[in-house]
Amino acid sequence: MSARIRLRLSVLALASLLSTAALAETVTLRFVQTNDIDRMQEEKGRGGFARLAAVIGAERAEGPTFFVHSGDTLSPSLLSGIDKGAHIIDILNQMGVDAMTPGNHEFDFGKDNFHDRIAEAKFPVLTSNMREADGSQPPGTLDERIVDVDGIKIAFYGLTTEDTPIVSSPGDMVFKSSIETAKAKAKALREAGADLVVAVVHTPLPVDIALVRAHAADLVFSGHDEHLMTFYDGKTVLTESGSQADDIVVTRVTVDKEVKDGKTRVTWRPAFDIVDSATVTPDPKIAAVVKAYQDKLDAALKVDIGTTTTPLDSRRATVRGEEAAIGDLFADAMRAAVGADVAITNGGGIRADREYPAGTVLTRADIFAELPFGNKTVKLSVTGEQLRAALVNGFSQADQGAGRFPQVSGLTVDVDLAKPPRERVLAVKVGDKPLDLSATYTLATNDFMANGGDGYAVLREAGQLIGPIDAQLMASQVIDYITAKKTIAPTVEGRIRPAP
Ligand SMILES: [Zn+2]
């Protein structure tokens, strides 16, 4: 072949390549997902916003990137108990969120606080199934968001779990069917020319799966269950990014857009990367912001919350061996916070092991020292039989100083601690009525006990009205309870009555 012909062939090949390139283009879109992140700082070298920001930054350096947040972030944390989640919005503002949907925990401090926080957000907050009582879009939120990247139209919508009114405090906000909303949104967005429909949702797994089966989006980024998962059935992507940004799911979608005979055809395929946040270097800018908030928290913990006019005693032998005034106080705060008939919390969870003379001014730090485990208050539905069995367990090792010893609210128990372990509960009253073994009661307790801890296996059989992932911190509830009362005077009043 002569040189001239060879050259001519090459030019032809190049021209054909160029004409194809003019008609088709490939774009890689990156989605970095987080969900269920209420803890701003890392723990044991993993999680937190600074490490998450580093992963987002690395993707942004590579090409078009969306940081999506699938909700549950304003609560529960120590600092949120004080600033109602304001620091989280500030951190997210500095990170730059591309799409967030509210989760149930965004309502833990009520509807007005939700509106205040959303008003502070400088990023798109999407919800398509949650509405104000009058049916309007919540102020500051969007029903949808359409973004154009290199001619590819990406449409976002959002869903918030329908059980929010049961597990949090959204007031008169209305939560419409997730599935029906999603199907209608996907149809409308596709008809409007969306090439890729992205659902950022805070919904339980069965709803996520229903969204996938209905192909109510191309990509579903979910939260709420705190699962770590990537899923693709050839048609729909579903991911969830664990919790606290311990692991971060990155979905890279390669999109081919081809224009043929005036018609646009989009094909795409996903690739997943689960980044263990322990392997990245925290973003220094966000790390500094988090550090400043931690310093603020340390100062805030020194704040006075109220005065006890009676002495309190959290010594180990007291909280694990008899009714303690401080145990009554904590159980009362838990019961009030979730509106339960009765409360039981294990004496072993009360930890500071000290005495407070009458007149002591309590600080937030005192309460966190007493309740250091980050336990949350769950609300269970129990039968009288189960409640009795829980109390039987509670007193079964009282002679050994075991942590299961119950501190209670809303009930009185006659006990004989000299009897064999399972025969010590003599009589139980709820309020002023004898316990009805076949009746149903609501019980406030901590998530450790609800999961069967300290021998409370019977509580695992109870119905969960507010489960662990929806619950709020016990310590924050106790602080709020004392702060509201300003002066407290708990006494040992005969809730647990030992046989003479
Ligand atoms: Zn949730």
Short mmCIF file of C-alpha atoms and ligand atoms in Angstrom, two decimals:
data_model
loop_
_atom_site.label_atom_id
_atom_site.label_comp_id
_atom_site.label_asym_id
_atom_site.label_seq_id
_atom_site.Cartn_x
_atom_site.Cartn_y
_atom_site.Cartn_z
CA MET A 1 0.00 0.00 0.00
CA SER A 2 1.40 3.36 -1.00
CA ALA A 3 1.96 6.05 1.56
CA ARG A 4 -0.58 8.28 -0.13
CA ILE A 5 -3.38 5.67 0.07
CA ARG A 6 -2.50 4.82 3.65
CA LEU A 7 -2.83 8.49 4.58
CA ARG A 8 -6.13 8.77 2.78
CA LEU A 9 -7.52 5.73 4.65
CA SER A 10 -6.44 7.22 7.97
CA VAL A 11 -8.21 10.46 7.20
CA LEU A 12 -11.36 8.54 6.33
CA ALA A 13 -11.15 6.55 9.57
CA LEU A 14 -10.69 9.76 11.51
CA ALA A 15 -13.64 11.42 9.75
CA SER A 16 -15.88 8.45 10.57
CA LEU A 17 -14.75 8.56 14.18
CA LEU A 18 -15.49 12.28 14.38
CA SER A 19 -18.99 11.88 12.96
CA THR A 20 -19.78 9.20 15.55
CA ALA A 21 -18.41 11.43 18.29
CA ALA A 22 -20.69 14.24 17.21
CA LEU A 23 -23.73 12.00 17.63
CA ALA A 24 -22.92 10.13 20.82
CA GLU A 25 -21.36 11.17 24.06
CA THR A 26 -20.37 9.38 27.22
CA VAL A 27 -20.55 11.10 30.57
CA THR A 28 -19.69 9.66 33.96
CA LEU A 29 -21.88 10.96 36.78
CA ARG A 30 -20.76 10.40 40.33
CA PHE A 31 -23.11 10.10 43.28
CA VAL A 32 -21.65 10.14 46.78
CA GLN A 33 -24.26 9.06 49.31
CA THR A 34 -24.66 9.45 53.02
CA ASN A 35 -27.63 8.87 55.31
CA ASP A 36 -28.35 8.54 59.02
CA ILE A 37 -25.45 10.74 60.12
CA ASP A 38 -26.13 12.65 63.32
CA ARG A 39 -22.61 12.36 64.77
CA MET A 40 -20.40 15.11 63.35
CA GLN A 41 -17.05 13.75 64.53
CA GLU A 42 -15.23 10.55 63.73
CA GLU A 43 -15.18 7.72 66.22
CA LYS A 44 -12.24 5.32 66.41
CA GLY A 45 -10.90 6.75 63.16
CA ARG A 46 -14.02 6.16 61.16
CA GLY A 47 -17.06 8.20 60.06
CA GLY A 48 -17.98 11.84 60.56
CA PHE A 49 -18.32 14.76 58.18
CA ALA A 50 -14.62 15.49 57.61
CA ARG A 51 -13.93 12.02 56.20
CA LEU A 52 -17.13 12.16 54.17
CA ALA A 53 -16.06 15.56 52.77
CA ALA A 54 -12.75 14.04 51.70
CA VAL A 55 -14.55 11.35 49.67
CA ILE A 56 -16.82 13.96 48.06
CA GLY A 57 -13.82 16.17 47.26
CA ALA A 58 -11.96 13.31 45.58
CA GLU A 59 -14.95 12.55 43.35
CA ARG A 60 -15.55 16.21 42.52
CA ALA A 61 -11.96 16.43 41.35
CA GLU A 62 -12.70 13.67 38.83
CA GLY A 63 -15.87 15.03 37.24
CA PRO A 64 -19.56 15.86 37.70
CA THR A 65 -20.47 14.74 41.22
CA PHE A 66 -23.65 14.83 43.26
CA PHE A 67 -23.52 14.65 47.04
CA VAL A 68 -26.83 13.11 48.09
CA HIS A 69 -28.02 12.92 51.68
CA SER A 70 -30.86 10.52 52.41
CA GLY A 71 -31.90 12.04 55.71
CA ASP A 72 -31.81 11.58 59.51
CA THR A 73 -29.17 14.06 60.51
CA LEU A 74 -30.52 16.78 62.86
CA SER A 75 -30.87 14.40 65.83
CA PRO A 76 -29.96 12.59 68.09
CA SER A 77 -26.59 13.81 69.27
CA LEU A 78 -25.23 15.60 72.32
CA LEU A 79 -24.87 18.93 70.50
CA SER A 80 -28.25 18.57 68.78
CA GLY A 81 -29.80 18.24 72.21
CA ILE A 82 -28.52 21.77 72.78
CA ASP A 83 -28.72 23.56 69.40
CA LYS A 84 -31.54 21.52 67.82
CA GLY A 85 -29.42 20.48 64.86
CA ALA A 86 -28.23 23.94 63.74
CA HIS A 87 -24.59 22.83 63.60
CA ILE A 88 -25.45 20.01 61.19
CA ILE A 89 -27.05 22.41 58.70
CA ASP A 90 -24.02 24.70 58.96
CA ILE A 91 -21.61 21.83 58.27
CA LEU A 92 -23.72 20.60 55.34
CA ASN A 93 -23.87 24.16 53.95
CA GLN A 94 -20.09 24.23 53.96
CA MET A 95 -19.87 20.83 52.28
CA GLY A 96 -22.35 21.68 49.52
CA VAL A 97 -25.22 19.19 49.23
CA ASP A 98 -26.76 18.53 45.82
CA ALA A 99 -29.92 16.82 47.05
CA MET A 100 -31.18 15.95 50.49
CA THR A 101 -34.45 14.50 51.66
CA PRO A 102 -35.65 14.94 55.26
CA GLY A 103 -35.81 11.89 57.51
CA ASN A 104 -38.02 11.33 60.54
CA HIS A 105 -35.31 12.55 62.93
CA GLU A 106 -35.52 15.99 61.31
CA PHE A 107 -38.75 16.35 63.33
CA ASP A 108 -37.44 15.27 66.73
CA PHE A 109 -37.57 18.88 67.94
CA GLY A 110 -40.96 19.54 66.37
CA LYS A 111 -42.31 21.03 63.19
CA ASP A 112 -41.26 24.63 63.86
CA ASN A 113 -37.66 23.59 64.41
CA PHE A 114 -37.77 21.64 61.14
CA HIS A 115 -38.87 24.80 59.34
CA ASP A 116 -36.20 26.89 61.08
CA ARG A 117 -33.44 24.46 60.09
CA ILE A 118 -34.63 24.09 56.49
CA ALA A 119 -34.68 27.89 56.21
CA GLU A 120 -30.97 27.85 57.13
CA ALA A 121 -30.09 25.24 54.50
CA LYS A 122 -28.38 26.65 51.41
CA PHE A 123 -28.86 23.42 49.47
CA PRO A 124 -31.83 21.73 47.80
CA VAL A 125 -34.06 19.82 50.22
CA LEU A 126 -36.43 17.59 48.31
CA THR A 127 -39.67 16.07 49.42
CA SER A 128 -42.48 15.00 47.16
CA ASN A 129 -44.76 13.13 49.57
CA MET A 130 -44.62 15.42 52.63
CA ARG A 131 -46.91 18.42 52.73
CA GLU A 132 -48.08 21.11 55.09
CA ALA A 133 -51.54 20.60 56.63
CA ASP A 134 -53.04 22.79 53.87
CA GLY A 135 -51.49 20.57 51.18
CA SER A 136 -48.73 23.00 50.19
CA GLN A 137 -45.07 22.22 49.61
CA PRO A 138 -43.17 22.78 52.90
CA PRO A 139 -41.40 26.17 52.74
CA GLY A 140 -37.82 25.95 51.57
CA THR A 141 -38.24 22.46 50.09
CA LEU A 142 -38.58 21.36 46.48
CA ASP A 143 -40.91 18.84 44.90
CA GLU A 144 -38.26 18.06 42.26
CA ARG A 145 -34.98 19.32 40.90
CA ILE A 146 -33.72 18.92 37.33
CA VAL A 147 -30.02 19.34 36.60
CA ASP A 148 -28.41 19.35 33.16
CA VAL A 149 -24.92 17.84 32.85
CA ASP A 150 -23.47 17.88 29.32
CA GLY A 151 -26.95 17.63 27.83
CA ILE A 152 -28.08 14.83 30.17
CA LYS A 153 -31.12 15.73 32.19
CA ILE A 154 -31.01 14.34 35.72
CA ALA A 155 -34.22 14.70 37.71
CA PHE A 156 -34.32 14.35 41.49
CA TYR A 157 -37.28 13.87 43.79
CA GLY A 158 -37.53 13.00 47.50
CA LEU A 159 -39.57 10.86 49.90
CA THR A 160 -39.86 10.92 53.67
CA THR A 161 -40.99 7.85 55.62
CA GLU A 162 -44.73 7.73 56.20
CA ASP A 163 -44.35 6.62 59.82
CA THR A 164 -42.73 9.92 60.82
CA PRO A 165 -45.84 11.00 62.81
CA ILE A 166 -45.56 7.79 64.89
CA VAL A 167 -41.83 7.91 65.57
CA SER A 168 -41.17 11.65 65.68
CA SER A 169 -43.00 14.97 66.12
CA PRO A 170 -43.98 16.52 62.77
CA GLY A 171 -47.19 18.05 64.17
CA ASP A 172 -49.85 18.35 61.49
CA MET A 173 -47.55 17.69 58.52
CA VAL A 174 -49.09 15.25 56.05
CA PHE A 175 -47.22 12.21 54.68
CA LYS A 176 -48.67 10.84 51.47
CA SER A 177 -48.08 7.35 50.08
CA SER A 178 -44.42 6.96 49.15
CA ILE A 179 -45.10 4.45 46.37
CA GLU A 180 -47.96 6.32 44.73
CA THR A 181 -46.07 9.61 44.91
CA ALA A 182 -42.94 8.01 43.47
CA LYS A 183 -44.74 6.38 40.54
CA ALA A 184 -46.43 9.65 39.62
CA LYS A 185 -43.19 11.64 39.94
CA ALA A 186 -41.21 9.21 37.80
CA LYS A 187 -43.86 9.24 35.08
CA ALA A 188 -44.10 13.03 35.01
CA LEU A 189 -40.34 13.54 35.07
CA ARG A 190 -39.75 11.02 32.25
CA GLU A 191 -42.46 12.66 30.18
CA ALA A 192 -40.74 15.99 30.82
CA GLY A 193 -37.60 14.57 29.22
CA ALA A 194 -35.57 13.38 32.21
CA ASP A 195 -32.82 11.01 31.08
CA LEU A 196 -32.12 9.76 34.59
CA VAL A 197 -34.62 9.84 37.47
CA VAL A 198 -32.99 9.89 40.90
CA ALA A 199 -35.02 9.25 44.06
CA VAL A 200 -33.39 10.44 47.28
CA VAL A 201 -35.50 8.76 49.90
CA HIS A 202 -35.70 8.11 53.62
CA THR A 203 -37.92 5.05 53.58
CA PRO A 204 -37.84 1.54 55.10
CA LEU A 205 -36.45 -1.34 53.05
CA PRO A 206 -39.84 -2.78 52.00
CA VAL A 207 -40.69 0.61 50.46
CA ASP A 208 -37.26 0.79 48.80
CA ILE A 209 -37.86 -2.61 47.22
CA ALA A 210 -41.34 -1.58 46.06
CA LEU A 211 -39.79 1.52 44.43
CA VAL A 212 -37.32 -0.73 42.61
CA ARG A 213 -40.01 -3.21 41.49
CA ALA A 214 -42.11 -0.32 40.16
CA HIS A 215 -39.00 1.22 38.54
CA ALA A 216 -40.14 4.46 40.15
CA ALA A 217 -36.62 5.83 39.60
CA ASP A 218 -33.44 4.76 37.85
CA LEU A 219 -31.39 5.34 40.97
CA VAL A 220 -32.81 5.03 44.51
CA PHE A 221 -30.60 6.39 47.29
CA SER A 222 -32.24 5.41 50.55
CA GLY A 223 -31.74 5.75 54.30
CA HIS A 224 -33.56 4.90 57.55
CA ASP A 225 -32.64 1.21 57.93
CA GLU A 226 -28.93 2.02 58.25
CA HIS A 227 -28.11 -0.86 55.90
CA LEU A 228 -24.93 -0.87 53.89
CA MET A 229 -25.93 -2.04 50.45
CA THR A 230 -25.54 -1.69 46.72
CA PHE A 231 -28.09 -3.33 44.49
CA TYR A 232 -28.74 -3.38 40.74
CA ASP A 233 -31.24 -5.58 38.93
CA GLY A 234 -30.24 -4.45 35.45
CA LYS A 235 -32.79 -1.68 35.52
CA THR A 236 -32.80 0.10 38.87
CA VAL A 237 -30.06 0.93 41.35
CA LEU A 238 -30.72 0.88 45.10
CA THR A 239 -28.07 1.86 47.63
CA GLU A 240 -27.89 2.73 51.29
CA SER A 241 -24.77 3.96 53.01
CA GLY A 242 -24.86 2.38 56.48
CA SER A 243 -24.76 5.15 59.07
CA GLN A 244 -22.54 7.93 60.42
CA ALA A 245 -20.52 7.91 57.17
CA ASP A 246 -18.53 4.97 58.54
CA ASP A 247 -18.78 3.62 55.02
CA ILE A 248 -19.64 5.78 52.02
CA VAL A 249 -21.29 4.43 48.90
CA VAL A 250 -20.08 5.98 45.66
CA THR A 251 -22.12 5.14 42.56
CA ARG A 252 -20.54 6.04 39.24
CA VAL A 253 -23.00 6.01 36.37
CA THR A 254 -21.62 5.90 32.85
CA VAL A 255 -24.24 7.46 30.60
CA ASP A 256 -24.18 7.13 26.80
CA LYS A 257 -26.42 9.58 25.04
CA GLU A 258 -26.94 8.94 21.36
CA VAL A 259 -28.89 11.12 18.94
CA LYS A 260 -30.08 9.16 15.94
CA ASP A 261 -32.61 10.39 13.39
CA GLY A 262 -33.52 13.25 15.72
CA LYS A 263 -34.27 10.81 18.58
CA THR A 264 -32.30 10.69 21.80
CA ARG A 265 -31.38 7.34 23.30
CA VAL A 266 -29.80 7.13 26.73
CA THR A 267 -28.19 4.01 28.08
CA TRP A 268 -26.27 3.76 31.31
CA ARG A 269 -24.64 1.35 33.67
CA PRO A 270 -23.59 1.75 37.30
CA ALA A 271 -20.38 0.86 39.09
CA PHE A 272 -20.20 0.86 42.87
CA ASP A 273 -17.48 1.68 45.31
CA ILE A 274 -17.95 1.28 49.05
CA VAL A 275 -15.36 3.48 50.69
CA ASP A 276 -14.31 2.57 54.23
CA SER A 277 -13.91 6.05 55.71
CA ALA A 278 -11.02 4.82 57.85
CA THR A 279 -8.94 4.70 54.66
CA VAL A 280 -9.26 8.42 53.78
CA THR A 281 -7.60 11.54 55.15
CA PRO A 282 -10.19 13.88 56.71
CA ASP A 283 -10.86 17.08 54.78
CA PRO A 284 -8.97 19.74 56.77
CA LYS A 285 -11.52 22.52 56.27
CA ILE A 286 -14.49 20.46 57.49
CA ALA A 287 -12.35 18.91 60.25
CA ALA A 288 -11.71 22.43 61.56
CA VAL A 289 -15.42 23.26 61.50
CA VAL A 290 -16.24 20.06 63.41
CA LYS A 291 -13.48 20.78 65.94
CA ALA A 292 -14.89 24.27 66.58
CA TYR A 293 -18.30 22.75 67.28
CA GLN A 294 -16.77 20.16 69.62
CA ASP A 295 -15.16 22.98 71.60
CA LYS A 296 -18.53 24.71 71.73
CA LEU A 297 -20.12 21.49 72.96
CA ASP A 298 -17.52 21.12 75.71
CA ALA A 299 -18.36 24.64 76.91
CA ALA A 300 -22.10 24.01 76.62
CA LEU A 301 -21.86 20.92 78.79
CA LYS A 302 -20.79 23.11 81.69
CA VAL A 303 -24.11 24.95 81.55
CA ASP A 304 -26.44 24.77 84.58
CA ILE A 305 -29.81 23.15 83.90
CA GLY A 306 -31.61 23.14 87.26
CA THR A 307 -31.38 22.69 91.00
CA THR A 308 -32.26 19.63 93.03
CA THR A 309 -33.72 20.61 96.40
CA THR A 310 -33.43 17.00 97.60
CA PRO A 311 -30.25 14.91 97.80
CA LEU A 312 -29.51 12.53 94.92
CA ASP A 313 -27.46 9.36 95.19
CA SER A 314 -26.16 7.49 92.14
CA ARG A 315 -23.75 5.30 94.05
CA ARG A 316 -23.52 1.85 92.53
CA ALA A 317 -25.00 -0.01 95.48
CA THR A 318 -27.95 2.39 95.63
CA VAL A 319 -29.03 2.37 91.97
CA ARG A 320 -28.52 -1.39 91.76
CA GLY A 321 -30.08 -2.34 95.07
CA GLU A 322 -33.06 -0.10 95.88
CA GLU A 323 -35.33 2.60 94.63
CA ALA A 324 -33.12 5.65 94.08
CA ALA A 325 -34.42 9.21 93.81
CA ILE A 326 -32.20 9.77 90.79
CA GLY A 327 -33.59 6.59 89.22
CA ASP A 328 -37.14 7.90 89.80
CA LEU A 329 -36.10 11.17 88.15
CA PHE A 330 -34.63 9.51 85.06
CA ALA A 331 -37.55 7.07 84.69
CA ASP A 332 -40.03 9.97 85.06
CA ALA A 333 -38.21 11.94 82.34
CA MET A 334 -38.22 8.94 79.98
CA ARG A 335 -41.89 8.22 80.58
CA ALA A 336 -42.83 11.86 80.02
CA ALA A 337 -40.68 12.18 76.87
CA VAL A 338 -42.43 9.37 75.01
CA GLY A 339 -45.81 9.53 76.76
CA ALA A 340 -45.80 5.99 78.17
CA ASP A 341 -47.88 4.42 80.95
CA VAL A 342 -44.80 3.17 82.78
CA ALA A 343 -41.00 3.31 82.55
CA ILE A 344 -38.26 0.92 83.58
CA THR A 345 -34.57 1.65 83.24
CA ASN A 346 -31.72 -0.47 84.52
CA GLY A 347 -29.80 0.82 87.53
CA GLY A 348 -26.60 -0.35 85.82
CA GLY A 349 -27.09 2.35 83.21
CA ILE A 350 -26.73 5.07 85.87
CA ARG A 351 -23.01 5.46 86.20
CA ALA A 352 -21.51 8.49 87.91
CA ASP A 353 -21.40 6.73 91.29
CA ARG A 354 -21.69 9.85 93.45
CA GLU A 355 -23.88 11.87 95.81
CA TYR A 356 -25.40 15.29 95.16
CA PRO A 357 -26.32 17.20 98.33
CA ALA A 358 -29.65 19.04 98.44
CA GLY A 359 -29.27 22.39 96.68
CA THR A 360 -26.85 21.08 94.04
CA VAL A 361 -27.07 22.92 90.73
CA LEU A 362 -26.96 20.24 88.04
CA THR A 363 -25.12 20.75 84.75
CA ARG A 364 -25.59 19.02 81.44
CA ALA A 365 -22.22 17.36 82.03
CA ASP A 366 -23.60 15.78 85.23
CA ILE A 367 -26.37 14.10 83.26
CA PHE A 368 -24.01 12.88 80.52
CA ALA A 369 -21.72 11.51 83.24
CA GLU A 370 -24.68 9.63 84.73
CA LEU A 371 -25.85 8.37 81.31
CA PRO A 372 -22.65 7.98 79.30
CA PHE A 373 -23.68 5.15 76.99
CA GLY A 374 -25.68 7.18 74.50
CA ASN A 375 -28.69 5.00 75.25
CA LYS A 376 -31.97 6.03 73.71
CA THR A 377 -35.51 5.83 75.02
CA VAL A 378 -37.71 3.41 73.15
CA LYS A 379 -41.45 3.00 73.60
CA LEU A 380 -42.81 -0.53 73.68
CA SER A 381 -46.25 -2.06 73.75
CA VAL A 382 -46.27 -4.79 76.40
CA THR A 383 -48.83 -7.07 77.97
CA GLY A 384 -49.24 -7.07 81.74
CA GLU A 385 -47.66 -10.52 81.65
CA GLN A 386 -44.56 -9.22 79.84
CA LEU A 387 -44.29 -6.24 82.17
CA ARG A 388 -44.40 -8.56 85.16
CA ALA A 389 -41.79 -10.85 83.59
CA ALA A 390 -39.53 -7.84 83.01
CA LEU A 391 -39.81 -6.87 86.68
CA VAL A 392 -39.16 -10.46 87.78
CA ASN A 393 -35.93 -10.34 85.77
CA GLY A 394 -35.12 -6.92 87.20
CA PHE A 395 -35.11 -8.14 90.81
CA SER A 396 -33.68 -11.61 90.10
CA GLN A 397 -30.07 -10.63 90.84
CA ALA A 398 -30.68 -7.80 93.32
CA ASP A 399 -28.64 -9.67 95.92
CA GLN A 400 -25.63 -9.62 93.56
CA GLY A 401 -25.72 -5.90 92.78
CA ALA A 402 -26.44 -6.64 89.13
CA GLY A 403 -27.09 -3.79 86.70
CA ARG A 404 -30.53 -5.10 85.78
CA PHE A 405 -32.10 -3.71 88.98
CA PRO A 406 -35.07 -1.64 87.78
CA GLN A 407 -35.66 2.03 88.46
CA VAL A 408 -39.29 2.70 87.64
CA SER A 409 -41.97 5.27 86.94
CA GLY A 410 -45.75 4.96 86.83
CA LEU A 411 -45.80 1.75 88.83
CA THR A 412 -45.24 0.35 92.31
CA VAL A 413 -43.82 -3.06 93.10
CA ASP A 414 -43.90 -5.02 96.34
CA VAL A 415 -40.86 -7.25 96.50
CA ASP A 416 -39.28 -9.73 98.85
CA LEU A 417 -35.61 -9.86 97.94
CA ALA A 418 -35.01 -12.74 100.36
CA LYS A 419 -37.06 -15.11 98.21
CA PRO A 420 -35.67 -17.24 95.34
CA PRO A 421 -34.69 -15.16 92.28
CA ARG A 422 -37.86 -15.60 90.21
CA GLU A 423 -40.31 -15.33 93.14
CA ARG A 424 -39.38 -11.91 94.42
CA VAL A 425 -42.13 -9.83 92.79
CA LEU A 426 -45.14 -10.04 95.10
CA ALA A 427 -47.53 -7.45 93.67
CA VAL A 428 -47.47 -4.77 90.97
CA LYS A 429 -49.66 -1.72 90.55
CA VAL A 430 -49.80 0.49 87.46
CA GLY A 431 -50.88 3.89 88.68
CA ASP A 432 -53.22 2.95 91.52
CA LYS A 433 -54.66 -0.16 89.85
CA PRO A 434 -53.36 -3.73 90.20
CA LEU A 435 -51.45 -4.92 87.13
CA ASP A 436 -53.79 -6.66 84.68
CA LEU A 437 -51.79 -9.51 83.15
CA SER A 438 -53.88 -9.55 79.98
CA ALA A 439 -54.04 -5.78 79.49
CA THR A 440 -51.70 -3.85 77.18
CA TYR A 441 -49.47 -1.10 78.52
CA THR A 442 -47.00 1.29 76.94
CA LEU A 443 -43.50 1.06 78.39
CA ALA A 444 -40.64 3.53 78.12
CA THR A 445 -37.29 1.81 78.46
CA ASN A 446 -33.82 2.10 77.01
CA ASP A 447 -32.71 0.54 73.72
CA PHE A 448 -30.22 -1.73 75.49
CA MET A 449 -32.95 -3.38 77.55
CA ALA A 450 -35.38 -3.45 74.62
CA ASN A 451 -32.80 -5.51 72.77
CA GLY A 452 -32.75 -8.05 75.59
CA GLY A 453 -29.80 -6.60 77.50
CA ASP A 454 -29.37 -7.33 81.25
CA GLY A 455 -31.61 -10.38 80.91
CA TYR A 456 -34.66 -8.45 79.69
CA ALA A 457 -35.17 -10.98 76.86
CA VAL A 458 -38.94 -10.67 77.29
CA LEU A 459 -38.79 -7.11 75.96
CA ARG A 460 -37.59 -8.39 72.59
CA GLU A 461 -41.04 -9.90 72.17
CA ALA A 462 -42.76 -6.56 72.79
CA GLY A 463 -44.21 -4.40 70.05
CA GLN A 464 -42.02 -1.41 69.20
CA LEU A 465 -43.92 1.88 69.06
CA ILE A 466 -40.68 3.90 68.97
CA GLY A 467 -37.80 1.61 68.00
CA PRO A 468 -34.08 2.24 68.49
CA ILE A 469 -33.46 3.95 65.14
CA ASP A 470 -36.29 6.40 65.77
CA ALA A 471 -35.54 7.04 69.43
CA GLN A 472 -33.93 10.04 71.08
CA LEU A 473 -31.13 10.19 73.63
CA MET A 474 -32.16 9.47 77.23
CA ALA A 475 -29.65 12.04 78.45
CA SER A 476 -31.11 14.80 76.27
CA GLN A 477 -34.59 13.95 77.51
CA VAL A 478 -33.47 14.10 81.15
CA ILE A 479 -31.73 17.43 80.51
CA ASP A 480 -34.84 18.85 78.83
CA TYR A 481 -37.00 17.57 81.69
CA ILE A 482 -34.88 19.24 84.37
CA THR A 483 -34.42 22.42 82.29
CA ALA A 484 -38.20 22.77 81.93
CA LYS A 485 -38.79 22.31 85.67
CA LYS A 486 -35.80 24.45 86.81
CA THR A 487 -36.20 22.99 90.33
CA ILE A 488 -36.62 19.28 91.04
CA ALA A 489 -37.23 17.43 94.30
CA PRO A 490 -37.22 13.68 93.66
CA THR A 491 -37.49 11.46 96.71
CA VAL A 492 -37.65 7.77 97.39
CA GLU A 493 -41.43 7.52 97.58
CA GLY A 494 -42.21 3.82 97.78
CA ARG A 495 -42.27 2.79 94.13
CA ILE A 496 -40.22 -0.26 95.10
CA ARG A 497 -41.39 -1.58 98.46
CA PRO A 498 -39.29 -4.30 100.06
CA ALA A 499 -41.00 -6.75 102.41
CA PRO A 500 -40.32 -5.84 106.01
ZN ZN B 1 -35.11 7.26 59.93
#
